[in-house]
Amino acid sequence: MGGNRLPHIAYFHSLALTKILGQISSAFVMDIVGRGVALRNAGSQRGLGHAITQAVLERVFDLVLPVMLLAWALVAWRGQFDGAQAAGSFAGVCLLFAALAAVCLAPLTRLALRAYAAARALRARLRRVAVDDPELDPPVVDRRLAVQIGVLSLLRYLSAMLLFWSTAAGIGVDFSFFQIAAATPVGQLAGMLGFTPGALGIQEAGWVGGFKWVGADDAAIALFVLSSRLVMTASFAVLVLVSWPLLRRSRAATPA
């Protein structure tokens, strides 16, 4: 969306690296500022302010799906949905999210980047310098691209849910589909809002609250919370190590 023309491996490595650094610094700051710095390191010509604007827009967009699924969990819990009703309504919320992305993403992107351009213009006026930067024009986000972004965001969320479920299964904790699906948005929202290193303590509190709400066993919750933190950190560490030589090879192959 932001007009950066970098190879996929640059984004892949930057995301994995900021996730690891977020474990020892503020996860929130790493998501908002660190990724822009990492992309500029990888060759992006965009200013840091532009990168932060995009990261904030991403963060706002990323909040929408967990909030929708938290609302779904509340309705399903109070309505005492059975397995088929819970799975069917969950799928319906996911499809609704993809439809909302198709309608709302383009105007949100234009609004965010126009606000950034206006802020830059105001700063230049106060400093009495000229600003002529065609790259500040909002990118064209057509309906097809908006749908692609919405679907990819949805797949990323479902992949995270699958990671949490497989972590629980791997340590012998038997969470039901509804328990995982209802607790995940609480844990995800807590992690996104966390300002401590790696959202430490905040994300764990979200997971504990979410699983307690749906009646999970205390010992199972404690074991899952510890295991998911270790698995997540180890996974991103492996991805950083694997992607670094690929990024270097990509840079070497790019003509000056």
Coordinates of C-alpha atoms in Angstrom, one line a residue:
M1 CA 0.0 0.0 0.0
G2 CA 2.8 2.4 0.8
G3 CA 4.6 2.5 -2.5
N4 CA 7.8 0.8 -1.3
R5 CA 9.2 -1.4 -4.0
L6 CA 11.3 -3.8 -1.9
P7 CA 11.6 -7.6 -2.4
H8 CA 9.4 -9.7 -0.2
I9 CA 12.3 -11.0 1.8
A10 CA 13.0 -7.4 3.1
Y11 CA 9.5 -7.3 4.6
F12 CA 9.8 -10.8 5.9
H13 CA 13.1 -10.2 7.7
S14 CA 12.0 -6.8 9.0
L15 CA 8.9 -8.2 10.6
A16 CA 10.7 -11.2 12.1
L17 CA 13.5 -9.0 13.4
T18 CA 11.2 -6.4 15.0
K19 CA 9.2 -9.2 16.7
I20 CA 12.5 -10.5 18.3
L21 CA 13.6 -7.0 19.3
G22 CA 10.2 -6.4 20.7
Q23 CA 10.8 -9.2 23.2
I24 CA 13.5 -7.1 24.9
S25 CA 12.1 -3.7 24.3
S26 CA 8.6 -2.2 23.9
A27 CA 6.6 -4.4 21.6
F28 CA 4.3 -1.4 20.8
V29 CA 7.3 0.9 19.9
M30 CA 8.9 -1.9 17.8
D31 CA 5.7 -2.4 15.8
I32 CA 5.2 1.3 15.2
V33 CA 8.7 2.7 14.8
G34 CA 11.1 -0.3 14.5
R35 CA 9.6 -1.7 11.3
G36 CA 10.0 1.7 9.6
V37 CA 13.7 1.8 10.6
A38 CA 14.2 -1.8 9.5
L39 CA 12.6 -1.1 6.1
R40 CA 14.8 2.0 5.6
N41 CA 17.8 -0.2 6.4
A42 CA 16.6 -2.6 3.7
G43 CA 16.5 0.2 1.1
S44 CA 13.2 2.0 1.4
Q45 CA 13.3 5.6 0.2
R46 CA 10.3 6.6 2.3
G47 CA 10.8 8.8 5.3
L48 CA 10.4 7.4 8.8
G49 CA 7.2 9.5 9.3
H50 CA 5.7 7.9 6.3
A51 CA 6.6 4.4 7.6
I52 CA 5.1 5.2 11.0
T53 CA 1.9 6.5 9.4
Q54 CA 1.6 3.2 7.6
A55 CA 2.4 1.2 10.7
V56 CA -0.3 3.1 12.7
L57 CA -2.8 2.4 9.9
E58 CA -1.8 -1.3 9.9
R59 CA -2.3 -1.4 13.7
V60 CA -5.7 0.2 13.5
F61 CA -6.7 -2.3 10.8
D62 CA -5.2 -5.2 12.8
L63 CA -7.4 -4.3 15.8
V64 CA -10.6 -4.6 13.8
L65 CA -10.6 -8.4 13.4
P66 CA -9.9 -9.3 17.1
V67 CA -12.5 -6.8 18.2
M68 CA -15.1 -8.4 15.8
L69 CA -14.1 -11.9 17.0
L70 CA -14.3 -10.8 20.6
A71 CA -17.8 -9.5 20.0
W72 CA -18.6 -12.9 18.3
A73 CA -17.3 -14.7 21.3
L74 CA -19.5 -12.7 23.7
V75 CA -22.6 -13.4 21.6
A76 CA -21.7 -17.1 21.2
W77 CA -21.0 -17.5 24.9
R78 CA -24.2 -15.8 26.0
G79 CA -26.2 -17.6 23.3
Q80 CA -24.7 -21.0 24.3
F81 CA -23.9 -21.9 20.7
D82 CA -23.2 -25.5 20.0
G83 CA -20.2 -26.6 18.0
A84 CA -21.8 -26.2 14.5
Q85 CA -23.3 -22.8 15.4
A86 CA -20.0 -21.5 16.8
A87 CA -18.0 -22.7 13.8
G88 CA -20.5 -21.3 11.3
S89 CA -20.9 -17.9 12.9
F90 CA -17.1 -17.7 13.3
A91 CA -16.7 -18.2 9.5
G92 CA -19.4 -15.6 8.9
V93 CA -17.5 -13.0 11.0
C94 CA -14.3 -13.8 9.0
L95 CA -16.1 -13.3 5.7
L96 CA -17.6 -10.0 7.0
F97 CA -14.1 -8.8 7.9
A98 CA -12.9 -9.5 4.3
A99 CA -16.0 -7.6 2.9
L100 CA -15.3 -4.6 5.2
A101 CA -11.7 -4.5 4.0
A102 CA -12.9 -4.3 0.4
V103 CA -15.0 -1.2 1.3
C104 CA -13.1 0.6 4.0
L105 CA -9.4 0.0 3.4
A106 CA -8.9 2.3 0.4
P107 CA -10.5 5.4 2.0
L108 CA -8.7 4.7 5.3
T109 CA -5.3 4.6 3.4
R110 CA -6.0 7.8 1.6
L111 CA -7.1 9.5 4.8
A112 CA -4.0 8.4 6.7
L113 CA -1.5 9.4 4.1
R114 CA -3.2 12.7 3.3
A115 CA -3.1 13.5 7.0
Y116 CA 0.7 12.7 7.0
A117 CA 1.2 14.9 3.8
A118 CA -0.7 17.8 5.5
A119 CA 1.4 17.5 8.6
R120 CA 4.6 17.6 6.5
A121 CA 3.3 20.6 4.5
L122 CA 2.4 22.4 7.8
R123 CA 5.9 21.8 9.2
A124 CA 7.5 23.0 6.0
R125 CA 5.4 26.2 6.1
L126 CA 6.4 26.9 9.6
R127 CA 10.1 26.4 8.6
R128 CA 9.5 28.4 5.4
V129 CA 10.8 25.7 3.1
A130 CA 9.3 24.3 0.0
V131 CA 7.9 20.8 -0.1
D132 CA 7.5 19.1 -3.5
D133 CA 7.3 15.4 -2.9
P134 CA 5.2 13.5 -5.4
E135 CA 5.7 10.3 -3.3
L136 CA 3.3 11.8 -0.7
D137 CA 0.4 11.3 -3.1
P138 CA -1.8 8.5 -1.6
P139 CA -1.2 5.2 -3.4
V140 CA -4.0 3.7 -5.5
V141 CA -5.7 1.0 -3.4
D142 CA -8.3 -0.5 -5.7
R143 CA -11.0 -2.9 -4.7
R144 CA -8.9 -6.0 -5.8
L145 CA -5.9 -4.9 -3.7
A146 CA -8.1 -4.1 -0.7
V147 CA -9.7 -7.6 -0.8
Q148 CA -6.2 -9.2 -1.1
I149 CA -5.0 -7.3 1.9
G150 CA -8.1 -8.2 3.9
V151 CA -7.8 -11.9 3.0
L152 CA -4.1 -11.9 3.8
S153 CA -4.8 -10.2 7.2
L154 CA -7.4 -12.8 7.9
L155 CA -5.1 -15.7 6.9
R156 CA -2.4 -14.2 9.2
Y157 CA -4.8 -14.2 12.1
L158 CA -6.0 -17.7 11.5
S159 CA -2.4 -18.9 11.2
A160 CA -1.7 -17.4 14.6
M161 CA -4.8 -19.2 16.0
L162 CA -3.5 -22.4 14.4
L163 CA -0.1 -21.8 16.1
F164 CA -1.7 -21.4 19.5
W165 CA -3.9 -24.5 19.0
S166 CA -0.9 -26.6 17.9
T167 CA 1.2 -25.3 20.9
A168 CA -1.6 -26.4 23.2
A169 CA -1.9 -29.8 21.5
G170 CA 1.9 -30.2 21.6
I171 CA 2.0 -29.9 25.4
G172 CA -1.0 -32.0 25.9
V173 CA -3.5 -29.3 26.7
D174 CA -6.9 -30.1 25.3
F175 CA -8.6 -26.7 24.5
S176 CA -11.8 -26.8 22.4
F177 CA -12.2 -24.8 19.2
F178 CA -14.4 -22.3 21.0
Q179 CA -12.0 -21.9 23.9
I180 CA -9.1 -21.1 21.5
A181 CA -11.2 -19.0 19.2
A182 CA -12.7 -17.0 22.1
A183 CA -9.4 -16.5 24.0
T184 CA -7.2 -15.6 21.0
P185 CA -8.7 -12.1 20.4
V186 CA -8.3 -11.3 24.1
G187 CA -4.6 -12.4 24.0
Q188 CA -4.0 -10.7 20.6
L189 CA -5.5 -7.4 21.7
A190 CA -3.5 -7.4 25.0
G191 CA -0.3 -8.1 23.0
M192 CA -1.0 -5.3 20.5
L193 CA -1.6 -2.8 23.3
G194 CA 1.4 -4.0 25.4
F195 CA 4.1 -1.4 26.0
T196 CA 6.3 -3.6 28.2
P197 CA 9.2 -5.7 26.6
G198 CA 7.4 -8.2 24.4
A199 CA 4.1 -7.1 26.0
L200 CA 5.4 -9.3 28.9
G201 CA 2.8 -9.6 31.6
I202 CA 0.1 -7.8 29.6
Q203 CA -0.3 -10.4 26.9
E204 CA -0.2 -13.2 29.5
A205 CA -2.9 -11.4 31.6
G206 CA -5.0 -11.3 28.4
W207 CA -4.6 -15.0 27.8
V208 CA -5.3 -15.9 31.4
G209 CA -8.4 -13.7 31.4
G210 CA -9.6 -15.1 28.1
F211 CA -9.2 -18.7 29.0
K212 CA -10.6 -18.3 32.5
W213 CA -13.7 -16.6 31.0
V214 CA -14.4 -19.8 28.8
G215 CA -13.8 -22.1 31.7
A216 CA -10.3 -23.5 31.0
D217 CA -8.3 -25.3 33.8
D218 CA -5.8 -23.1 35.7
A219 CA -2.9 -25.5 35.3
A220 CA -3.6 -25.8 31.6
I221 CA -3.7 -22.0 31.2
A222 CA -0.4 -21.6 33.1
L223 CA 1.3 -24.3 31.0
F224 CA 0.0 -22.8 27.7
V225 CA 1.0 -19.2 28.5
L226 CA 4.6 -20.2 29.3
S227 CA 4.8 -22.5 26.3
S228 CA 3.3 -20.1 23.8
R229 CA 5.8 -17.4 24.8
L230 CA 8.7 -19.8 24.3
V231 CA 7.4 -21.1 21.0
M232 CA 6.7 -17.6 19.6
T233 CA 10.2 -16.3 20.5
A234 CA 12.0 -19.4 19.2
S235 CA 9.9 -19.3 15.9
F236 CA 10.8 -15.7 15.1
A237 CA 14.5 -16.3 16.1
V238 CA 14.6 -19.1 13.6
L239 CA 13.0 -16.9 10.9
V240 CA 15.5 -14.1 11.5
L241 CA 18.4 -16.5 11.1
V242 CA 17.0 -18.1 8.0
S243 CA 16.0 -14.8 6.3
W244 CA 19.2 -12.9 7.0
P245 CA 21.4 -14.7 4.4
L246 CA 18.5 -14.5 1.9
L247 CA 18.2 -10.8 2.4
R248 CA 21.9 -10.3 1.9
R249 CA 21.8 -12.4 -1.3
S250 CA 18.8 -10.2 -2.5
R251 CA 20.8 -7.0 -1.9
A252 CA 23.8 -8.4 -3.7
A253 CA 21.7 -9.3 -6.7
T254 CA 20.1 -5.8 -6.9
P255 CA 21.9 -3.4 -9.2
A256 CA 23.1 -0.1 -7.7

